[in-house]
mmCIF file of C-alpha atoms and ligand atoms in Angstrom:
data_model
loop_
_atom_site.group_PDB
_atom_site.id
_atom_site.type_symbol
_atom_site.label_atom_id
_atom_site.label_comp_id
_atom_site.label_asym_id
_atom_site.label_seq_id
_atom_site.Cartn_x
_atom_site.Cartn_y
_atom_site.Cartn_z
ATOM 1 C CA MET A 1 0.000 0.000 0.000
ATOM 2 C CA SER A 2 1.385 3.420 -0.967
ATOM 3 C CA GLY A 3 0.856 6.669 0.892
ATOM 4 C CA SER A 4 0.419 10.258 -0.193
ATOM 5 C CA ARG A 5 2.225 13.550 0.168
ATOM 6 C CA ILE A 6 1.379 17.206 -0.372
ATOM 7 C CA ALA A 7 2.958 18.005 -3.736
ATOM 8 C CA ALA A 8 1.893 21.663 -3.952
ATOM 9 C CA LEU A 9 -0.332 24.295 -2.383
ATOM 10 C CA GLY A 10 -2.150 27.407 -3.567
ATOM 11 C CA HIS A 11 -4.553 29.964 -2.165
ATOM 12 C CA HIS A 12 -6.797 32.763 -3.318
ATOM 13 C CA GLN A 13 -8.329 35.629 -1.365
ATOM 14 C CA PRO A 14 -10.589 38.395 -2.702
ATOM 15 C CA ALA A 15 -9.029 41.806 -3.282
ATOM 16 C CA ARG A 16 -11.349 43.769 -0.979
ATOM 17 C CA VAL A 17 -9.954 44.297 2.534
ATOM 18 C CA LEU A 18 -12.511 45.003 5.275
ATOM 19 C CA THR A 19 -10.853 46.707 8.247
ATOM 20 C CA ASN A 20 -12.014 47.104 11.832
ATOM 21 C CA ALA A 21 -12.447 50.824 11.091
ATOM 22 C CA ASP A 22 -14.835 49.887 8.255
ATOM 23 C CA LEU A 23 -16.842 47.729 10.679
ATOM 24 C CA GLU A 24 -17.004 50.591 13.202
ATOM 25 C CA ARG A 25 -19.047 52.441 10.567
ATOM 26 C CA MET A 26 -21.408 49.460 10.075
ATOM 27 C CA VAL A 27 -22.191 48.197 13.609
ATOM 28 C CA ASP A 28 -21.639 49.223 17.254
ATOM 29 C CA THR A 29 -18.104 47.873 17.603
ATOM 30 C CA ASN A 30 -14.559 49.144 17.879
ATOM 31 C CA ASP A 31 -11.034 48.172 16.884
ATOM 32 C CA THR A 32 -9.916 47.648 20.501
ATOM 33 C CA TRP A 33 -12.696 45.147 21.262
ATOM 34 C CA ILE A 34 -12.121 43.195 18.058
ATOM 35 C CA ARG A 35 -8.344 43.007 18.457
ATOM 36 C CA GLN A 36 -8.430 42.175 22.180
ATOM 37 C CA ARG A 37 -11.136 39.486 21.916
ATOM 38 C CA THR A 38 -10.212 37.945 18.555
ATOM 39 C CA GLY A 39 -6.857 39.276 17.306
ATOM 40 C CA ILE A 40 -8.474 40.099 13.941
ATOM 41 C CA ALA A 41 -7.350 43.290 12.164
ATOM 42 C CA THR A 42 -8.657 42.716 8.623
ATOM 43 C CA ARG A 43 -10.570 40.181 6.555
ATOM 44 C CA ARG A 44 -11.038 39.688 2.786
ATOM 45 C CA ILE A 45 -14.561 39.943 1.383
ATOM 46 C CA ALA A 46 -15.603 38.688 -2.059
ATOM 47 C CA GLY A 47 -17.667 40.874 -4.355
ATOM 48 C CA PRO A 48 -21.144 39.899 -5.576
ATOM 49 C CA ASP A 49 -19.673 38.471 -8.781
ATOM 50 C CA GLU A 50 -17.011 36.332 -7.073
ATOM 51 C CA SER A 51 -18.447 32.939 -6.135
ATOM 52 C CA VAL A 52 -17.067 30.060 -4.090
ATOM 53 C CA THR A 53 -16.476 28.289 -7.412
ATOM 54 C CA ASP A 54 -14.390 31.231 -8.686
ATOM 55 C CA MET A 55 -12.236 31.234 -5.545
ATOM 56 C CA VAL A 56 -11.830 27.438 -5.640
ATOM 57 C CA ALA A 57 -10.808 27.563 -9.302
ATOM 58 C CA ALA A 58 -8.196 30.266 -8.628
ATOM 59 C CA ALA A 59 -6.638 28.434 -5.657
ATOM 60 C CA ALA A 60 -6.794 25.055 -7.408
ATOM 61 C CA ALA A 61 -5.137 26.374 -10.580
ATOM 62 C CA LYS A 62 -2.202 27.677 -8.510
ATOM 63 C CA ALA A 63 -1.779 24.368 -6.659
ATOM 64 C CA LEU A 64 -2.040 22.366 -9.889
ATOM 65 C CA ALA A 65 0.553 24.590 -11.606
ATOM 66 C CA GLY A 66 2.890 24.167 -8.622
ATOM 67 C CA SER A 67 2.564 20.383 -8.728
ATOM 68 C CA GLY A 68 3.641 20.131 -12.372
ATOM 69 C CA LEU A 69 0.776 17.677 -13.011
ATOM 70 C CA GLN A 70 -1.568 17.787 -15.984
ATOM 71 C CA PRO A 71 -5.327 18.019 -15.230
ATOM 72 C CA GLY A 72 -5.766 14.534 -16.718
ATOM 73 C CA GLU A 73 -3.593 13.025 -13.986
ATOM 74 C CA LEU A 74 -6.043 13.973 -11.223
ATOM 75 C CA GLY A 75 -8.238 11.100 -10.052
ATOM 76 C CA MET A 76 -10.150 13.037 -7.392
ATOM 77 C CA VAL A 77 -11.343 16.596 -6.758
ATOM 78 C CA VAL A 78 -12.914 17.295 -3.375
ATOM 79 C CA VAL A 79 -14.088 20.670 -2.086
ATOM 80 C CA ALA A 80 -14.760 21.281 1.604
ATOM 81 C CA THR A 81 -17.296 24.072 2.105
ATOM 82 C CA CYS A 82 -20.342 24.872 4.215
ATOM 83 C CA SER A 83 -21.246 28.248 2.707
ATOM 84 C CA ALA A 84 -21.510 27.405 -1.019
ATOM 85 C CA ILE A 85 -25.018 27.892 -2.334
ATOM 86 C CA ASP A 86 -24.602 25.596 -5.372
ATOM 87 C CA ARG A 87 -25.667 22.020 -4.648
ATOM 88 C CA CYS A 88 -25.655 20.229 -7.997
ATOM 89 C CA PRO A 89 -23.442 20.102 -9.942
ATOM 90 C CA SER A 90 -20.992 20.147 -7.049
ATOM 91 C CA ILE A 91 -18.401 22.921 -6.785
ATOM 92 C CA ALA A 92 -15.783 20.205 -7.358
ATOM 93 C CA ALA A 93 -17.405 19.159 -10.653
ATOM 94 C CA GLN A 94 -17.694 22.781 -11.808
ATOM 95 C CA VAL A 95 -14.035 23.414 -11.037
ATOM 96 C CA ALA A 96 -12.952 20.165 -12.702
ATOM 97 C CA ALA A 97 -14.735 21.362 -15.852
ATOM 98 C CA ARG A 98 -13.002 24.755 -15.695
ATOM 99 C CA LEU A 99 -9.560 23.198 -15.165
ATOM 100 C CA GLY A 100 -10.077 20.591 -17.884
ATOM 101 C CA VAL A 101 -9.973 17.565 -15.569
ATOM 102 C CA PRO A 102 -11.427 14.859 -17.845
ATOM 103 C CA ASP A 103 -12.118 11.932 -15.567
ATOM 104 C CA ALA A 104 -12.004 12.284 -11.778
ATOM 105 C CA VAL A 105 -14.398 11.577 -8.944
ATOM 106 C CA CYS A 106 -15.664 15.033 -7.919
ATOM 107 C CA PHE A 107 -17.648 15.852 -4.809
ATOM 108 C CA ASP A 108 -18.171 18.470 -2.103
ATOM 109 C CA LEU A 109 -17.885 17.696 1.560
ATOM 110 C CA ASN A 110 -19.415 19.630 4.444
ATOM 111 C CA ASN A 111 -17.844 19.222 7.847
ATOM 112 C CA GLY A 112 -17.993 22.906 8.764
ATOM 113 C CA CYS A 113 -14.673 24.457 9.687
ATOM 114 C CA ALA A 114 -13.158 20.962 10.069
ATOM 115 C CA GLY A 115 -13.843 20.314 6.375
ATOM 116 C CA PHE A 116 -10.367 20.752 4.900
ATOM 117 C CA CYS A 117 -8.583 18.338 7.267
ATOM 118 C CA THR A 118 -11.483 15.890 6.807
ATOM 119 C CA ALA A 119 -11.141 16.146 3.011
ATOM 120 C CA LEU A 120 -7.349 15.781 3.229
ATOM 121 C CA ALA A 121 -7.745 12.522 5.169
ATOM 122 C CA THR A 122 -10.424 11.305 2.730
ATOM 123 C CA ALA A 123 -8.134 11.935 -0.239
ATOM 124 C CA ASP A 124 -5.156 10.359 1.539
ATOM 125 C CA HIS A 125 -7.211 7.241 2.326
ATOM 126 C CA THR A 126 -8.361 7.097 -1.311
ATOM 127 C CA ILE A 127 -4.762 7.214 -2.541
ATOM 128 C CA GLN A 128 -3.650 4.650 0.070
ATOM 129 C CA ALA A 129 -6.415 2.343 -1.154
ATOM 130 C CA GLY A 130 -5.194 2.698 -4.744
ATOM 131 C CA ALA A 131 -8.404 4.360 -5.970
ATOM 132 C CA ALA A 132 -6.573 7.510 -7.196
ATOM 133 C CA ARG A 133 -2.934 8.494 -7.757
ATOM 134 C CA HIS A 134 -3.338 12.263 -7.449
ATOM 135 C CA ALA A 135 -6.038 14.326 -5.762
ATOM 136 C CA LEU A 136 -6.962 17.997 -5.544
ATOM 137 C CA VAL A 137 -8.278 19.015 -2.114
ATOM 138 C CA ILE A 138 -9.702 22.495 -1.552
ATOM 139 C CA GLY A 139 -11.219 24.303 1.432
ATOM 140 C CA ALA A 140 -13.277 27.320 0.358
ATOM 141 C CA GLU A 141 -15.890 29.635 1.833
ATOM 142 C CA LYS A 142 -17.802 32.769 1.008
ATOM 143 C CA MET A 143 -18.774 33.407 4.614
ATOM 144 C CA SER A 144 -19.877 36.935 3.673
ATOM 145 C CA ASP A 145 -22.903 35.323 1.952
ATOM 146 C CA VAL A 146 -24.026 33.787 5.262
ATOM 147 C CA THR A 147 -23.124 36.719 7.512
ATOM 148 C CA ASP A 148 -25.710 38.892 9.260
ATOM 149 C CA TRP A 149 -24.056 42.266 8.674
ATOM 150 C CA THR A 150 -26.166 43.818 11.465
ATOM 151 C CA ASP A 151 -24.947 41.333 14.116
ATOM 152 C CA ARG A 152 -21.753 42.675 15.691
ATOM 153 C CA SER A 153 -21.120 39.424 17.559
ATOM 154 C CA THR A 154 -20.467 37.527 14.295
ATOM 155 C CA CYS A 155 -19.885 39.953 11.411
ATOM 156 C CA VAL A 156 -16.512 41.083 12.775
ATOM 157 C CA LEU A 157 -15.210 37.498 12.709
ATOM 158 C CA LEU A 158 -15.732 36.148 9.208
ATOM 159 C CA GLY A 159 -13.897 36.300 5.875
ATOM 160 C CA ASP A 160 -13.803 34.696 2.411
ATOM 161 C CA GLY A 161 -11.194 32.706 0.478
ATOM 162 C CA ALA A 162 -9.925 29.333 -0.707
ATOM 163 C CA GLY A 163 -6.867 27.157 -0.120
ATOM 164 C CA ALA A 164 -5.889 24.110 -2.173
ATOM 165 C CA ALA A 165 -3.502 21.177 -1.949
ATOM 166 C CA VAL A 166 -2.482 18.626 -4.560
ATOM 167 C CA LEU A 167 -1.856 15.195 -3.033
ATOM 168 C CA SER A 168 0.295 12.718 -4.923
ATOM 169 C CA THR A 169 0.973 9.075 -4.381
ATOM 170 C CA THR A 170 4.366 8.185 -2.942
ATOM 171 C CA GLU A 171 5.984 4.786 -2.660
ATOM 172 C CA ALA A 172 7.710 5.858 0.537
ATOM 173 C CA SER A 173 5.729 5.768 3.762
ATOM 174 C CA GLY A 174 2.992 8.373 3.621
ATOM 175 C CA GLU A 175 3.697 11.984 4.475
ATOM 176 C CA ILE A 176 0.097 12.608 5.568
ATOM 177 C CA GLY A 177 -0.118 11.311 9.124
ATOM 178 C CA PRO A 178 -3.044 9.337 10.543
ATOM 179 C CA VAL A 179 -6.076 11.535 11.043
ATOM 180 C CA VAL A 180 -7.650 12.286 14.419
ATOM 181 C CA TRP A 181 -11.276 13.171 13.826
ATOM 182 C CA GLY A 182 -14.596 13.085 15.612
ATOM 183 C CA SER A 183 -17.628 15.031 16.670
ATOM 184 C CA ASP A 184 -19.763 15.865 19.688
ATOM 185 C CA PRO A 185 -23.354 15.724 18.408
ATOM 186 C CA ALA A 186 -24.682 16.729 21.842
ATOM 187 C CA ARG A 187 -23.191 20.158 21.078
ATOM 188 C CA LYS A 188 -24.206 20.205 17.385
ATOM 189 C CA ASP A 189 -26.142 23.476 17.734
ATOM 190 C CA VAL A 190 -23.425 25.658 19.241
ATOM 191 C CA VAL A 191 -22.203 26.550 15.714
ATOM 192 C CA ARG A 192 -24.894 26.734 13.038
ATOM 193 C CA LEU A 193 -26.159 28.182 9.826
ATOM 194 C CA THR A 194 -29.710 29.190 10.664
ATOM 195 C CA ASP A 195 -32.579 29.184 8.132
ATOM 196 C CA ALA A 196 -31.969 26.941 5.104
ATOM 197 C CA TRP A 197 -33.418 29.530 2.661
ATOM 198 C CA GLN A 198 -31.417 32.492 3.910
ATOM 199 C CA PRO A 199 -28.627 30.949 5.963
ATOM 200 C CA ARG A 200 -26.901 33.071 8.588
ATOM 201 C CA PHE A 201 -23.864 32.122 10.677
ATOM 202 C CA SER A 202 -24.620 31.855 14.382
ATOM 203 C CA GLN A 203 -22.643 30.499 17.314
ATOM 204 C CA GLU A 204 -22.482 30.335 21.093
ATOM 205 C CA GLY A 205 -19.039 31.922 21.145
ATOM 206 C CA GLN A 206 -18.153 31.259 24.760
ATOM 207 C CA ALA A 207 -19.229 27.600 24.588
ATOM 208 C CA VAL A 208 -17.007 27.039 21.538
ATOM 209 C CA PHE A 209 -14.173 28.984 23.148
ATOM 210 C CA ARG A 210 -14.324 26.871 26.339
ATOM 211 C CA TRP A 211 -14.558 23.660 24.335
ATOM 212 C CA ALA A 212 -11.636 24.582 22.079
ATOM 213 C CA THR A 213 -9.314 25.662 24.882
ATOM 214 C CA SER A 214 -10.060 22.602 27.034
ATOM 215 C CA GLU A 215 -10.377 19.766 24.473
ATOM 216 C CA LEU A 216 -7.967 20.656 21.681
ATOM 217 C CA PRO A 217 -4.572 20.072 23.349
ATOM 218 C CA GLU A 218 -5.291 16.386 23.933
ATOM 219 C CA ALA A 219 -6.544 15.875 20.358
ATOM 220 C CA VAL A 220 -3.444 17.595 18.974
ATOM 221 C CA GLU A 221 -1.149 15.447 21.128
ATOM 222 C CA LEU A 222 -2.971 12.344 19.844
ATOM 223 C CA ALA A 223 -2.442 13.394 16.208
ATOM 224 C CA CYS A 224 1.297 13.753 16.912
ATOM 225 C CA HIS A 225 1.387 10.411 18.762
ATOM 226 C CA ARG A 226 -0.316 8.634 15.850
ATOM 227 C CA ALA A 227 2.320 10.103 13.537
ATOM 228 C CA GLY A 228 5.055 8.670 15.797
ATOM 229 C CA LEU A 229 5.996 12.136 17.070
ATOM 230 C CA THR A 230 5.558 14.409 20.048
ATOM 231 C CA THR A 231 4.537 18.058 19.885
ATOM 232 C CA ALA A 232 8.198 18.939 20.547
ATOM 233 C CA ASP A 233 9.073 17.494 17.101
ATOM 234 C CA LEU A 234 6.783 19.886 15.217
ATOM 235 C CA ALA A 235 8.268 22.496 12.889
ATOM 236 C CA GLY A 236 4.893 24.197 12.442
ATOM 237 C CA VAL A 237 1.405 24.452 13.926
ATOM 238 C CA VAL A 238 -1.446 25.445 11.604
ATOM 239 C CA THR A 239 -4.741 25.262 13.451
ATOM 240 C CA HIS A 240 -8.159 26.654 12.550
ATOM 241 C CA GLN A 241 -7.901 30.429 12.362
ATOM 242 C CA ALA A 242 -10.965 31.347 14.438
ATOM 243 C CA ASN A 243 -9.515 33.439 17.242
ATOM 244 C CA LEU A 244 -5.921 34.397 18.100
ATOM 245 C CA ARG A 245 -6.658 33.835 21.798
ATOM 246 C CA ILE A 246 -7.577 30.200 21.091
ATOM 247 C CA ILE A 247 -4.386 29.722 19.042
ATOM 248 C CA GLU A 248 -2.260 31.247 21.820
ATOM 249 C CA SER A 249 -3.995 29.307 24.586
ATOM 250 C CA LEU A 250 -3.439 26.054 22.679
ATOM 251 C CA THR A 251 0.197 26.676 21.827
ATOM 252 C CA ARG A 252 0.974 27.750 25.416
ATOM 253 C CA ARG A 253 -0.321 24.392 26.646
ATOM 254 C CA LEU A 254 1.686 22.303 24.177
ATOM 255 C CA ASP A 255 5.320 21.331 24.627
ATOM 256 C CA LEU A 256 6.684 23.099 21.529
ATOM 257 C CA ARG A 257 10.168 23.985 20.283
ATOM 258 C CA ALA A 258 11.209 27.611 20.703
ATOM 259 C CA ASP A 259 11.571 27.978 16.915
ATOM 260 C CA VAL A 260 8.227 26.366 15.989
ATOM 261 C CA VAL A 261 6.276 28.375 13.387
ATOM 262 C CA ILE A 262 2.703 29.110 14.476
ATOM 263 C CA ALA A 263 0.125 30.239 11.913
ATOM 264 C CA ARG A 264 -1.535 33.525 12.910
ATOM 265 C CA ASP A 265 -3.265 34.322 9.631
ATOM 266 C CA VAL A 266 -6.510 35.056 11.531
ATOM 267 C CA VAL A 267 -5.067 38.544 12.135
ATOM 268 C CA ASP A 268 -5.137 39.337 8.389
ATOM 269 C CA SER A 269 -7.881 37.024 7.110
ATOM 270 C CA GLY A 270 -10.394 36.582 9.944
ATOM 271 C CA ASN A 271 -12.221 33.263 10.220
ATOM 272 C CA THR A 272 -12.615 31.668 6.784
ATOM 273 C CA SER A 273 -14.042 28.393 8.149
ATOM 274 C CA ALA A 274 -12.972 25.414 5.986
ATOM 275 C CA ALA A 275 -10.535 27.627 4.059
ATOM 276 C CA SER A 276 -8.573 28.821 7.080
ATOM 277 C CA VAL A 277 -6.086 25.962 7.457
ATOM 278 C CA PRO A 278 -5.119 25.620 3.766
ATOM 279 C CA ILE A 279 -4.860 29.400 3.281
ATOM 280 C CA ALA A 280 -2.630 29.757 6.356
ATOM 281 C CA LEU A 281 -0.473 26.768 5.341
ATOM 282 C CA SER A 282 -0.145 27.926 1.723
ATOM 283 C CA LYS A 283 0.936 31.418 2.808
ATOM 284 C CA LEU A 284 3.599 30.081 5.204
ATOM 285 C CA VAL A 285 5.003 27.802 2.476
ATOM 286 C CA GLU A 286 4.894 30.575 -0.140
ATOM 287 C CA ARG A 287 6.871 32.857 2.196
ATOM 288 C CA HIS A 288 9.363 30.028 2.934
ATOM 289 C CA GLU A 289 8.598 30.345 6.636
ATOM 290 C CA LEU A 290 8.179 26.578 7.129
ATOM 291 C CA PRO A 291 11.142 24.244 6.561
ATOM 292 C CA SER A 292 10.588 21.897 3.621
ATOM 293 C CA GLY A 293 10.351 18.330 4.938
ATOM 294 C CA GLY A 294 9.447 19.473 8.462
ATOM 295 C CA PRO A 295 6.457 17.992 10.323
ATOM 296 C CA VAL A 296 3.530 20.408 10.482
ATOM 297 C CA LEU A 297 0.395 19.905 12.529
ATOM 298 C CA LEU A 298 -2.882 20.766 10.804
ATOM 299 C CA PHE A 299 -5.970 20.876 13.022
ATOM 300 C CA SER A 300 -9.404 22.331 12.460
ATOM 301 C CA PHE A 301 -12.684 22.400 14.369
ATOM 302 C CA GLY A 302 -16.147 23.896 14.203
ATOM 303 C CA GLY A 303 -19.775 23.132 13.372
ATOM 304 C CA GLY A 304 -20.895 19.709 14.469
ATOM 305 C CA LEU A 305 -19.073 20.169 16.853
ATOM 306 C CA SER A 306 -16.522 18.431 14.687
ATOM 307 C CA TRP A 307 -12.770 18.266 14.587
ATOM 308 C CA ALA A 308 -10.127 16.775 12.324
ATOM 309 C CA GLY A 309 -6.362 17.033 12.111
ATOM 310 C CA GLN A 310 -3.156 15.314 11.127
ATOM 311 C CA VAL A 311 0.595 15.861 10.952
ATOM 312 C CA VAL A 312 1.804 16.412 7.384
ATOM 313 C CA THR A 313 5.262 16.785 5.894
ATOM 314 C CA CYS A 314 5.800 20.318 4.626
ATOM 315 C CA PRO A 315 6.296 20.319 0.817
HETATM 316 N N1 LIG B 1 -17.898 44.753 19.459
HETATM 317 C C1 LIG B 1 -18.090 45.209 20.710
HETATM 318 N N2 LIG B 1 -18.702 44.484 21.682
HETATM 319 C C2 LIG B 1 -19.117 43.262 21.356
HETATM 320 C C3 LIG B 1 -18.948 42.723 20.073
HETATM 321 C C4 LIG B 1 -18.313 43.524 19.100
HETATM 322 N N3 LIG B 1 -18.092 43.105 17.849
HETATM 323 N N4 LIG B 1 -19.454 41.474 20.048
HETATM 324 C C5 LIG B 1 -19.937 41.225 21.271
HETATM 325 N N5 LIG B 1 -19.734 42.311 22.068
HETATM 326 C C6 LIG B 1 -20.080 42.469 23.459
HETATM 327 C C7 LIG B 1 -21.225 41.577 23.896
HETATM 328 O O1 LIG B 1 -22.470 42.184 23.617
HETATM 329 C C8 LIG B 1 -20.973 41.469 25.381
HETATM 330 O O2 LIG B 1 -21.434 42.635 25.996
HETATM 331 P P1 LIG B 1 -22.100 42.589 27.484
HETATM 332 O O3 LIG B 1 -20.990 42.069 28.368
HETATM 333 O O4 LIG B 1 -22.471 44.004 27.715
HETATM 334 O O5 LIG B 1 -23.240 41.634 27.371
HETATM 335 C C9 LIG B 1 -19.442 41.469 25.471
HETATM 336 O O6 LIG B 1 -18.961 42.058 24.252
HETATM 337 C C10 LIG B 1 -18.835 40.109 25.627
HETATM 338 O O7 LIG B 1 -19.378 39.240 24.624
HETATM 339 P P2 LIG B 1 -18.951 37.740 24.523
HETATM 340 O O8 LIG B 1 -19.744 37.092 23.424
HETATM 341 O O9 LIG B 1 -19.000 37.136 25.891
HETATM 342 O O10 LIG B 1 -17.438 37.901 24.060
HETATM 343 P P3 LIG B 1 -16.263 36.839 24.040
HETATM 344 O O11 LIG B 1 -15.139 37.311 24.824
HETATM 345 O O12 LIG B 1 -16.767 35.443 24.308
HETATM 346 O O13 LIG B 1 -15.801 36.904 22.515
HETATM 347 C C11 LIG B 1 -15.973 35.532 20.542
HETATM 348 C C12 LIG B 1 -16.691 36.471 21.503
HETATM 349 C C13 LIG B 1 -14.842 36.324 19.877
HETATM 350 C C14 LIG B 1 -16.940 35.036 19.492
HETATM 351 C C15 LIG B 1 -15.354 34.346 21.316
HETATM 352 O O14 LIG B 1 -16.313 33.807 22.184
HETATM 353 C C16 LIG B 1 -14.841 33.250 20.407
HETATM 354 O O15 LIG B 1 -13.951 33.448 19.591
HETATM 355 N N6 LIG B 1 -15.348 32.015 20.560
HETATM 356 C C17 LIG B 1 -14.889 30.873 19.772
HETATM 357 C C18 LIG B 1 -15.483 30.908 18.402
HETATM 358 C C19 LIG B 1 -14.879 29.799 17.536
HETATM 359 O O16 LIG B 1 -13.781 29.351 17.729
HETATM 360 N N7 LIG B 1 -15.628 29.316 16.563
HETATM 361 C C20 LIG B 1 -15.092 28.272 15.742
HETATM 362 C C21 LIG B 1 -16.123 27.530 15.041
HETATM 363 S S1 LIG B 1 -17.123 28.485 13.980
HETATM 364 C C22 LIG B 1 -16.207 28.874 12.609
HETATM 365 O O17 LIG B 1 -15.034 28.741 12.650
HETATM 366 C C23 LIG B 1 -16.834 29.378 11.342
#
């Protein structure tokens, strides 16, 4: 049985930057509150003509170009999203058509903010099983479509974008570590999209905050253990970019090297749900801030409550 590795990454974010000062003019909020409670300074917001499919296609094209593969070599395209309005054809099928992928299994997957790491594991398992040699995995959201722009408790948090990874088969032992994933259905309603016809993001912020700061360290340690590592071996930590205070609470509780690279893209991008981990990872790799070949923890969590994560080898 072969394994898989991340061959290339790519990301796309809309051009429009929404600052805390902009939000001060829209709702009763202020820069100090937003920065102190969330760490967020800016987020990217797509225009009315920029769809989830457009953002996925842009990120996917960059990752595919970086991999050196031809579209015809892809055996799987999977898009993790919870905000896309299109149901059928799937976003994955639409993007496969745009990229000229002639014959791949294409589907969308919704596991809320945990979607990208869930999709990464699904693609890795598919490659391990010999059902595809190369896969395109994308996390993408247009959260601005499901944001109540009059609700200060949520509209300051969210942003849009897409991040993509090309996975390729490798004869060596896999570079995508065993996944740790699960859910707590008893708390399924603490993060939700309300109203199927006009969905709006809603959450019990403090409940998620308490859950994330108490439960995540153990799950992260388990992902490292399953990869045959400890947290002290990690070169990088790329967790869901929901709140800088959650990221800092988690990393304080882990035994990490002094030179470990911690993703803090939430400051610039806000919470982009299923897109947050691949965007943050792609940016760190693009800026050469992560050592090639180093072990990097990916871990995401959100609606469900669901979580998924794994240690990957940095391309
Ligand atoms: N500006 C100013 N004041 C505000 C704002 C705002 N934007 N939003 C809320 N407040 C006020 C509240 O009204 C409240 O006022 P009160 O004390 O007079 O009643 C006060 O600030 C405190 O509100 P809390 O909701 O208790 O603020 P908290 O410190 O919990 O921060 C936050 C809220 C940022 C949402 C935090 O709870 C959090 O990040 N939770 C985790 C969320 C998360 O990780 N979600 C991940 C899954 S969902 C996804 O990723 C898509």
